[in-house]
XYZ file of C-alpha atoms in Angstrom:
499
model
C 27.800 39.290 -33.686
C 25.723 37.022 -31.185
C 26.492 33.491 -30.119
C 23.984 31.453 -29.067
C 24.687 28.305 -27.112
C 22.952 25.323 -27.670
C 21.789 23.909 -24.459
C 22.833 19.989 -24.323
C 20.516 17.343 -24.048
C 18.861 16.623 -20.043
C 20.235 14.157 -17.923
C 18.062 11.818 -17.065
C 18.054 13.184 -13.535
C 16.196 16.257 -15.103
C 13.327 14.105 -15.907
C 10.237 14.587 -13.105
C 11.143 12.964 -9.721
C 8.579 10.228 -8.184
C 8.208 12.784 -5.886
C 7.064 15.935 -8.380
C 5.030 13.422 -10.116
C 3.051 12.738 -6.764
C 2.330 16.004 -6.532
C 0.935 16.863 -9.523
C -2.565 15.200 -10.378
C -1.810 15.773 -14.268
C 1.335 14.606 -14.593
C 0.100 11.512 -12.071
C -2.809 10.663 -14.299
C -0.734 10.546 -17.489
C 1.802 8.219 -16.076
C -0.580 5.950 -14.390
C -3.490 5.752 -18.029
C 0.291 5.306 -19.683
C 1.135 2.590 -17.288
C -2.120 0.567 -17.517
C -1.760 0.657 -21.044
C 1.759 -1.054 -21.239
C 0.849 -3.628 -19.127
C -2.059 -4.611 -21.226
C 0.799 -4.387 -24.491
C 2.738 -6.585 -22.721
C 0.522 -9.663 -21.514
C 0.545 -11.207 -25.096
C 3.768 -11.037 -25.680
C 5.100 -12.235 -22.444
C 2.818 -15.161 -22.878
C 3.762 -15.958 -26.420
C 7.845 -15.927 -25.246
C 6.633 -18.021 -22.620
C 6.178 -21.036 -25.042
C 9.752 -20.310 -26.966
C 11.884 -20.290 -23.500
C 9.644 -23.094 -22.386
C 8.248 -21.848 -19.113
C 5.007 -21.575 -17.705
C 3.477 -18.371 -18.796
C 2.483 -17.302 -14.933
C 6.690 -17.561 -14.551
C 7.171 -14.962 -17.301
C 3.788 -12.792 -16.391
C 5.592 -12.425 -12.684
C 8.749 -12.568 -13.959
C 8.048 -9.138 -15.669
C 6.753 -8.011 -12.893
C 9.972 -8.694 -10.514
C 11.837 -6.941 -13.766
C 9.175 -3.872 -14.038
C 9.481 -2.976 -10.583
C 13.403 -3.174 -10.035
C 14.400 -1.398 -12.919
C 11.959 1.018 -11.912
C 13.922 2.120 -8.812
C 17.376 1.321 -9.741
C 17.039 2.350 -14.211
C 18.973 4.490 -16.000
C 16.155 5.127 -18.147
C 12.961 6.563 -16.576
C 10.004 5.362 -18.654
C 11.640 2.054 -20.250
C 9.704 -0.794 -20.060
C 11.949 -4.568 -18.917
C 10.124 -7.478 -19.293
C 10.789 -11.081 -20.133
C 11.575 -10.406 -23.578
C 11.370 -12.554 -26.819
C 15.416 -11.649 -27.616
C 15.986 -13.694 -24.514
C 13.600 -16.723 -24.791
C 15.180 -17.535 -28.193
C 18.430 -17.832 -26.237
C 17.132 -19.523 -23.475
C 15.042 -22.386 -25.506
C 17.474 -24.481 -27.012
C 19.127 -25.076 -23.711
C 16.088 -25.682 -21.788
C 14.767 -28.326 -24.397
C 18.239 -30.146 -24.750
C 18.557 -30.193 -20.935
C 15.743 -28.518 -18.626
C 13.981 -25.693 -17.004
C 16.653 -26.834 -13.947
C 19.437 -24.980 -15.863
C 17.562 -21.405 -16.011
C 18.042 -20.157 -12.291
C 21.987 -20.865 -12.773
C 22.079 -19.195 -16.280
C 20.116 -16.278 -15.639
C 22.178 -15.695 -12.171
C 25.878 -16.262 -14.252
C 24.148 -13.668 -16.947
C 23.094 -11.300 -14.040
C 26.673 -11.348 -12.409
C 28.537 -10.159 -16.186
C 25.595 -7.649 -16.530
C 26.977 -6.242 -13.197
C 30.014 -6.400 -13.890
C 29.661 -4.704 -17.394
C 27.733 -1.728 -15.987
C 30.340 -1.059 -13.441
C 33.296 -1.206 -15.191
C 31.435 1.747 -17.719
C 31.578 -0.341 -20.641
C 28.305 0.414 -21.756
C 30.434 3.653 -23.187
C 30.960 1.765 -26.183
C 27.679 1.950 -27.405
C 28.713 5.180 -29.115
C 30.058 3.335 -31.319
C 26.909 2.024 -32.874
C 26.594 4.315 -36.087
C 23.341 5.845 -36.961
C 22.778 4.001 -40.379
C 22.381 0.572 -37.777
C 20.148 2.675 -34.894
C 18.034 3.230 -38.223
C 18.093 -0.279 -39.315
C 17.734 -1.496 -35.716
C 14.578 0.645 -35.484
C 12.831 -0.442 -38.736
C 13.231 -4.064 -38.665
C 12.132 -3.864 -35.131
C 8.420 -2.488 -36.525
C 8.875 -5.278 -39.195
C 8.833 -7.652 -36.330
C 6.331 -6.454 -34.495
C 4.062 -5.427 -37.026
C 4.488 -9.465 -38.505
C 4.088 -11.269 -35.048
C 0.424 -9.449 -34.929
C -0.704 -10.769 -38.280
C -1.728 -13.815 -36.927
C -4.292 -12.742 -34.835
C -5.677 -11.362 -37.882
C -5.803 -14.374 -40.265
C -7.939 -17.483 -40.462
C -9.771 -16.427 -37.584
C -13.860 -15.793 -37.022
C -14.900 -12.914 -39.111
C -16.399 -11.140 -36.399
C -12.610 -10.398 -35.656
C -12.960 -8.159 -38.626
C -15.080 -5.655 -37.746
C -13.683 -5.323 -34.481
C -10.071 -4.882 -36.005
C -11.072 -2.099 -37.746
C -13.008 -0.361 -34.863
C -10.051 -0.684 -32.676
C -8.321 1.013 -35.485
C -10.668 3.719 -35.751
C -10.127 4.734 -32.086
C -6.707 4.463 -31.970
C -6.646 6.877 -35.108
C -9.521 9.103 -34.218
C -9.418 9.721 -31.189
C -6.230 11.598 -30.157
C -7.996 14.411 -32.379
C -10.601 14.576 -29.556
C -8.674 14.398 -26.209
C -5.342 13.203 -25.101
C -6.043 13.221 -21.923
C -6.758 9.045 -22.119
C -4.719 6.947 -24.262
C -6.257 6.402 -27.397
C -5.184 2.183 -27.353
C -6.502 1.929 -23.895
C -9.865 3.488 -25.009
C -10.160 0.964 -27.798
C -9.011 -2.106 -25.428
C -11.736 -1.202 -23.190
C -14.174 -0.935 -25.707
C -13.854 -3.781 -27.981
C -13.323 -6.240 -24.758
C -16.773 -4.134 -23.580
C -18.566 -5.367 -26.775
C -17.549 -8.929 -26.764
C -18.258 -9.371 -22.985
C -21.811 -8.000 -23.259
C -22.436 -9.707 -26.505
C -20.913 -12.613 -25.683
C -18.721 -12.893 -28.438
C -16.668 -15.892 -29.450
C -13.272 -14.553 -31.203
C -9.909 -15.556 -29.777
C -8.413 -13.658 -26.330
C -5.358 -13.723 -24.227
C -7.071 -16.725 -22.581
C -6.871 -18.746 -25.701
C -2.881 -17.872 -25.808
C -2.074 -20.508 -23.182
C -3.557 -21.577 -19.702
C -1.803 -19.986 -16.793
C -1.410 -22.433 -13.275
C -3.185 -21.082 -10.314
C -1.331 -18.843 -7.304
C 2.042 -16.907 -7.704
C 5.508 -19.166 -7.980
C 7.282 -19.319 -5.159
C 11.023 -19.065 -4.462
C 12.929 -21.049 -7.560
C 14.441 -23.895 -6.440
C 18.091 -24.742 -7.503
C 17.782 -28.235 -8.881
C 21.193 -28.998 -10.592
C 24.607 -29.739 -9.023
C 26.977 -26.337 -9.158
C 29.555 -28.692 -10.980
C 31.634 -28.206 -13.862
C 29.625 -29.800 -15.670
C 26.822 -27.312 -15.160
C 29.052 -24.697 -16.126
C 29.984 -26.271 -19.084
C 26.122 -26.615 -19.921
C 25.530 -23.146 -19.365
C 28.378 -20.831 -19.489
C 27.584 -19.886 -23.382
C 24.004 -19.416 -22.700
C 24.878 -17.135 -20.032
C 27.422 -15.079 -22.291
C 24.413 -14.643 -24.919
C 21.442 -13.668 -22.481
C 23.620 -11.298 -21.100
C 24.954 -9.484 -23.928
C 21.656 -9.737 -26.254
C 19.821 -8.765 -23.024
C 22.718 -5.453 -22.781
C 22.641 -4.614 -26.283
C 19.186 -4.950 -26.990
C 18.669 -2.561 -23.704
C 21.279 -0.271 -24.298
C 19.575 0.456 -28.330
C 16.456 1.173 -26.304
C 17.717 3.664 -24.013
C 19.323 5.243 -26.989
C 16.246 5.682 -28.916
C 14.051 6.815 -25.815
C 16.857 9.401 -25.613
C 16.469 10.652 -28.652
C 12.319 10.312 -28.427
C 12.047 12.727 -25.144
C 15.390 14.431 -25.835
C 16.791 13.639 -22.161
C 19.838 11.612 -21.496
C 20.055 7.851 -19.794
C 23.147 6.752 -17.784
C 23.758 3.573 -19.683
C 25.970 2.101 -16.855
C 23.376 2.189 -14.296
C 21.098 0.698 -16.732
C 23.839 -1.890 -17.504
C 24.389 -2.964 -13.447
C 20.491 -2.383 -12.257
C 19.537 -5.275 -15.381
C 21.317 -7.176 -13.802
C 20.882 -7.112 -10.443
C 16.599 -7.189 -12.232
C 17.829 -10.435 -13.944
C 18.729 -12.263 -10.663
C 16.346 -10.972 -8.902
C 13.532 -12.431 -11.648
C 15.624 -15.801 -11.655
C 15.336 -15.987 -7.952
C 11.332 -15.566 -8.064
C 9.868 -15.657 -11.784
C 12.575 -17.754 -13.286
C 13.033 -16.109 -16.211
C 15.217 -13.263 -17.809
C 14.440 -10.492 -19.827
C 15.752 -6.745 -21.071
C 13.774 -3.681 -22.594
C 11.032 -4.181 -24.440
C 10.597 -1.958 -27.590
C 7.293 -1.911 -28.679
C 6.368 -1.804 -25.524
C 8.419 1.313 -24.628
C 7.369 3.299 -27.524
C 3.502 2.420 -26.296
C 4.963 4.276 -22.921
C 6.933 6.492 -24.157
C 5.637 7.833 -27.672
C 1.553 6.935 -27.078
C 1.135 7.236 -23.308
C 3.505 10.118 -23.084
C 5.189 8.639 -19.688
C 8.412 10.319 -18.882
C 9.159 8.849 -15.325
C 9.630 5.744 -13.361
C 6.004 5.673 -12.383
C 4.485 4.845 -15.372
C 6.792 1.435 -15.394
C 5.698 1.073 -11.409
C 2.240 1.048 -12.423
C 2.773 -1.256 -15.485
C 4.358 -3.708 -13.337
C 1.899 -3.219 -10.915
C -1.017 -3.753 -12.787
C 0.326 -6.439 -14.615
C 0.494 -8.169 -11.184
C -3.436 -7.265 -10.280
C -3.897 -8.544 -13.686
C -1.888 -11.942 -13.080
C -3.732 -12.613 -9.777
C -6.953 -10.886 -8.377
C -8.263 -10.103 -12.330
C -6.567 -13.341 -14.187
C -10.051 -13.927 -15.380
C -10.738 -10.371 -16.647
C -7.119 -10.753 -18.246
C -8.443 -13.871 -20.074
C -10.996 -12.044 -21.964
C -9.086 -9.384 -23.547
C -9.602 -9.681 -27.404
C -6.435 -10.080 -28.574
C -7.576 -8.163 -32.122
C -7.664 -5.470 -30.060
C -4.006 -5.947 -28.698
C -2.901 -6.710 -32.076
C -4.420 -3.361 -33.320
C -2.523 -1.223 -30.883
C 0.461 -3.232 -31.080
C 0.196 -2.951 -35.379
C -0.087 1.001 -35.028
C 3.162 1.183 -32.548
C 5.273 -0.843 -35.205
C 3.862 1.635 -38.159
C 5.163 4.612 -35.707
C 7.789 2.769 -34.708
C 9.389 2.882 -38.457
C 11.851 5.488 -39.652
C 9.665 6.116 -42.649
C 12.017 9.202 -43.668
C 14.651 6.535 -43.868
C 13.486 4.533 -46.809
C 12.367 7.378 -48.761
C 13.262 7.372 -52.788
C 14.738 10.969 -51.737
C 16.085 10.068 -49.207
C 18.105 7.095 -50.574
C 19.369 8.342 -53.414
C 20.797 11.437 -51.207
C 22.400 9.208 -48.683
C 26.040 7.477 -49.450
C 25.811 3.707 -50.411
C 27.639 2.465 -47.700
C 25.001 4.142 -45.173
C 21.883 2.498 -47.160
C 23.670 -0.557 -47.448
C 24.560 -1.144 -43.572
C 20.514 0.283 -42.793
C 19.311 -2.868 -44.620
C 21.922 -5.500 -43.893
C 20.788 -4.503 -40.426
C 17.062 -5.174 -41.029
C 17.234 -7.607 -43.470
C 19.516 -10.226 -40.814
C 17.684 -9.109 -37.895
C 14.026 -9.643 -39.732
C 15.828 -13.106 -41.065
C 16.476 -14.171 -37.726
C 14.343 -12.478 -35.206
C 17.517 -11.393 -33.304
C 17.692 -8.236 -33.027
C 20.950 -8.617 -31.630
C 22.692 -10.598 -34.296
C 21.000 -7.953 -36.850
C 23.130 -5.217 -34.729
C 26.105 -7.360 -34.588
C 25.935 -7.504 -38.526
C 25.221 -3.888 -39.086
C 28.148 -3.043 -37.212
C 30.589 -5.069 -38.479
C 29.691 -3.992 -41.951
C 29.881 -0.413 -40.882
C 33.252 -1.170 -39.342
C 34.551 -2.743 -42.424
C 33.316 -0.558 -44.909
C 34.739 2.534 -42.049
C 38.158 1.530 -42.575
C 38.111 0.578 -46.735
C 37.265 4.110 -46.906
C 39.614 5.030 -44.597
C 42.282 3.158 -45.968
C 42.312 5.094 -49.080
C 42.503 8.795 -48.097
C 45.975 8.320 -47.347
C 48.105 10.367 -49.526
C 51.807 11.148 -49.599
C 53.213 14.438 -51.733
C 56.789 13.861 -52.963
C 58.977 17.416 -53.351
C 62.372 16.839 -54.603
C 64.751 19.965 -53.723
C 66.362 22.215 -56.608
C 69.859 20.263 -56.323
C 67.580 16.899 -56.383
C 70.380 15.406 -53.403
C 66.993 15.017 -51.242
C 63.423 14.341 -51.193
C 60.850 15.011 -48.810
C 57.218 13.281 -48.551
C 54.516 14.962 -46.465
C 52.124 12.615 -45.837
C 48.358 13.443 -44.520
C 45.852 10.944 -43.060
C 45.684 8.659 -40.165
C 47.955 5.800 -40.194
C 46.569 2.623 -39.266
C 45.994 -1.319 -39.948
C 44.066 -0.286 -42.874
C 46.191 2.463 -44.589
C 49.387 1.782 -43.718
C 50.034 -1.134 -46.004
C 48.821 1.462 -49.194
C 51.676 3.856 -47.771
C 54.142 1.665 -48.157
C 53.691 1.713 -52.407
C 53.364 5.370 -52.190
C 57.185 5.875 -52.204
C 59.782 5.972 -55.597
C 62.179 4.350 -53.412
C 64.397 3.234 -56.707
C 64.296 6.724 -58.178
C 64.536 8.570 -54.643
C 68.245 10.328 -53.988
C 70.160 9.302 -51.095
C 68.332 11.493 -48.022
C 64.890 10.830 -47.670
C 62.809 13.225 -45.025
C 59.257 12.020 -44.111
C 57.240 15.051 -42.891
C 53.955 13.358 -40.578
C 52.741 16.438 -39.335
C 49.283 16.053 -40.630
C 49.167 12.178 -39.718
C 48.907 10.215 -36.600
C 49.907 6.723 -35.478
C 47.324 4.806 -34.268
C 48.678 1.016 -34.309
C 51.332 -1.513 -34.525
C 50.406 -1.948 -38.294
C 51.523 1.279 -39.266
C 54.854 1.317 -37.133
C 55.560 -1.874 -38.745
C 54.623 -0.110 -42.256
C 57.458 2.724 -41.354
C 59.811 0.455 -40.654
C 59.168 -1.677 -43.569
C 59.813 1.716 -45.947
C 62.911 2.413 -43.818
C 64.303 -0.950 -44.550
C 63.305 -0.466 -48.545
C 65.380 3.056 -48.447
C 68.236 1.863 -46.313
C 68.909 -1.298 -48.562
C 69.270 1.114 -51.872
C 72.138 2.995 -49.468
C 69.779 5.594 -48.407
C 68.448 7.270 -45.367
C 65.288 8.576 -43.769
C 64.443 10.850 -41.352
C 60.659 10.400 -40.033
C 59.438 13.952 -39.006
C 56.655 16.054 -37.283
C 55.043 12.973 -35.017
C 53.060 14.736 -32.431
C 54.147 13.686 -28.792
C 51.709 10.454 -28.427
C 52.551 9.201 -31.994
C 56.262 9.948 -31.680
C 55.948 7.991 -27.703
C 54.226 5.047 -30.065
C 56.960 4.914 -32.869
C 60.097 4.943 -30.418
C 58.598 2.106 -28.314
C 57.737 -0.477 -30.998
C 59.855 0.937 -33.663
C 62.819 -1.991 -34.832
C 60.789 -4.728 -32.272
C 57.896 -5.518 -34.918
């Protein structure tokens, strides 16, 4: 008989070097057409989070740029796109209208400093712990969101908008069945802005989405006191931009893992956001994490693999902010909308809502999926729709738990003993239903409990041992607790009688 081994996923060191890329015209070509693209998917939203964080929208265009190019040396994850994200402007806004844009710079350097600090201490290990039924619930309401932020550009607007919609989408779809070679969205961007340059066209652009001051920002200026009172302003701002900015690009790397079937190193991520994330504070003056949609436009329709494609986003995103702001201005944004509409289609887990599907998967599983989309699409949070998701799965983890615990009472022929085996793992959740699995009234005097196929995992169920001990010794008998494995038995002798 053969065995075949499975060959594990790549590192992400495995993915093509700047260098290999360099070399290789191909490879350089798809990277760069995948790059261009992405930018031009990213200037409407970066403008539109502009307004909710309640910063100029030249701060957020460079901004992304200062992100783009940092995490494309120091990433974890070759081919994510970091921008100045709409996750972190909904954060950011509340504090910025209640007190200023002064507070930002000392936020976004305070968020920077725990992102650091999370990455290096390898705590971005626990996103393992994310179950799959919320990385599918994650993934859907994220192409609700994006899908329903482009409707707008598609209602109560001129009707010419119409027809150009629909050729937009009739490139996109068509022509990857010609040639691959050029993204399909950055054929139909070219195209429809073409046609409403030459024809001189009024329908609404990225122009219309807000005016932009002249020249690049300079250094940001601190302009608060580094007081207490500061702190006190912006301490839980701080907390949230850098953990919605780490979970929301920790999910990302995840799913771009599972899209090219390499492997990210998470911590690296983790540290290099935020070292990004000062470094955008410092000149910018905003913060920001992955971008989905944007990423899947890399990753899925542009094909990039490497750090060069998210070079030459940031890149041209910077021609586009300075030497071409006016060619920027008169990008339909129909035709932005239309690329953007297709990613969120592709972007949903079809599979997962299925009838088939659902009625095959457990309850629990279905139920988490849409608690997960149906908070995060409530909100627009994607990280408080994760948060949910994975409490629920936590909860409804250890009620199931709880009840596979199971102990099998054998009394011996003379009936002067008894002996329980009990199998299962013993913890907060099951130990309280092993305390009623016992006949202590009806038990003989010696009472052996066998543990061999059970573990101790907390306090709780040391405390529950000692609790049926106490039960057994107060009807006059005694018990014997047998077959802990070394760890558990090191557990039970050090708390045991102190709880």
């Amino acid at each position: 008989m053969s065995i075949t081994t499975v060959p594990a996923l790549q590192n992400f060191d495995d993915t093509p070097s700047v260098t290999s890329v360099l070399r290789s015209p191909n490879v350089l070509i798809r990277e760069t057409l995948a790059g261009l693209v992405t930018a031009l998917a990213l200037i409407p939203e970066v403008i539109s989070f502009s307004f909710i964080s309640g910063v100029d929208p030249k701060v957020a265009l460079v901004a992304s740029v200062v992100l783009g190019l940092v995490m494309s040396a120091l990433g974890g994850r070759p081919a994510m796109v970091t921008a100045a994200a709409g996750s972190i402007a909904l954060v950011i806004g509340p504090m910025v209208k209640l007190h200023g844009v002064g507070y930002i710079l000392p936020t976004i350097a305070i968020a920077g400093i725990i992102q650091i600090i999370f990455g290096m201490a390898g705590l971005a290990r626990l996103m393992r712990f994310v179950p799959r039924s919320v990385m599918i619930g994650f993934v859907n309401a994220l192409g609700i969101l994006i899908f329903a932020a482009q409707v707008p550009h598609i209602l109560n607007v001129p009707w010419l908008v119409y027809p150009l919609f629909a050729l937009s989408l009739a490139i996109i779809l068509i022509m990857p069945r010609f040639t691959v070679a050029v993204p399909a969205p950055l054929i139909a961007i070219i195209v429809v802005t073409a046609i409403v340059m030459i024809e001189n066209l009024s329908v609404p652009n990225v122009g219309g989405e807000g005016a932009m001051a002249p020249g690049l920002p300079g250094i940001t200026q601190l302009s608060v006191p580094l007081d207490l009172e500061t702190l006190r302003i912006i301490w839980p701002t701080a907390l949230s931009v850098a953990f919605v900015g780490l979970l929301e690009t920790l999910l990302t790397a995840k799913l771009v893992d599972e899209l090219t079937d390499t492997r990210s190193h998470k911590g690296r991520e983790s540290w290099a956001l935020g070292i990004a994330n000062i470094a955008a504070a410092f000149y910018g003056g905003i913060a920001g994490c992955a971008m989905i949609g944007q990423t899947v436009v890399n990753v899925r329709i542009g094909r990039a693999r490497t750090r060069v494609s998210t070079a030459v986003a940031a890149l041209v995103l910077l021609l586009l902010v300075t030497g071409l702001s006016h060619l920027m201005a008169q990008i339909p944004m129909v035709a932005l909308a239309a690329v953007m509409m297709i990613v969120a289609l592709k972007t949903i887990n079809w599979h997962s809502v299925q009838p088939a599907t659902l009625k095959r998967m457990p309850v629990p599983e279905t139920l988490v999926m849409l608690v997960t989309v149906a908070v995060t699409v409530a909100t627009g949070n994607l990280a408080l729709g994760v948060a949910a998701g994975v409490l629920l799965a936590m909860v409804l983890f250890a009620r199931r738990v709880a009840h596979v615990i199971r102990a099998e009472r054998t009394l011996s022929p003379d009936g002067l003993s008894v002996r329980y085996d009990v199998h299962g793992p013993l913890f907060f959740g099951s130990s309280n239903d092993l305390v009623e699995r016992f006949c202590y009234g009806a038990d003989p005097k010696a009472v052996a409990i066998d543990l061999t196929f059970s573990q101790i995992w907390d306090a709780s169920s040391v405390a529950a041992l000692d609790s049926i001990h106490t039960k057994y010794r107060a009807l006059g008998a005694t018990v014997s607790f047998t077959g802990l494995d070394p760890r558990s038995s090191a557990f039970h002798e050090r708390l045991t009688g102190q709880l």
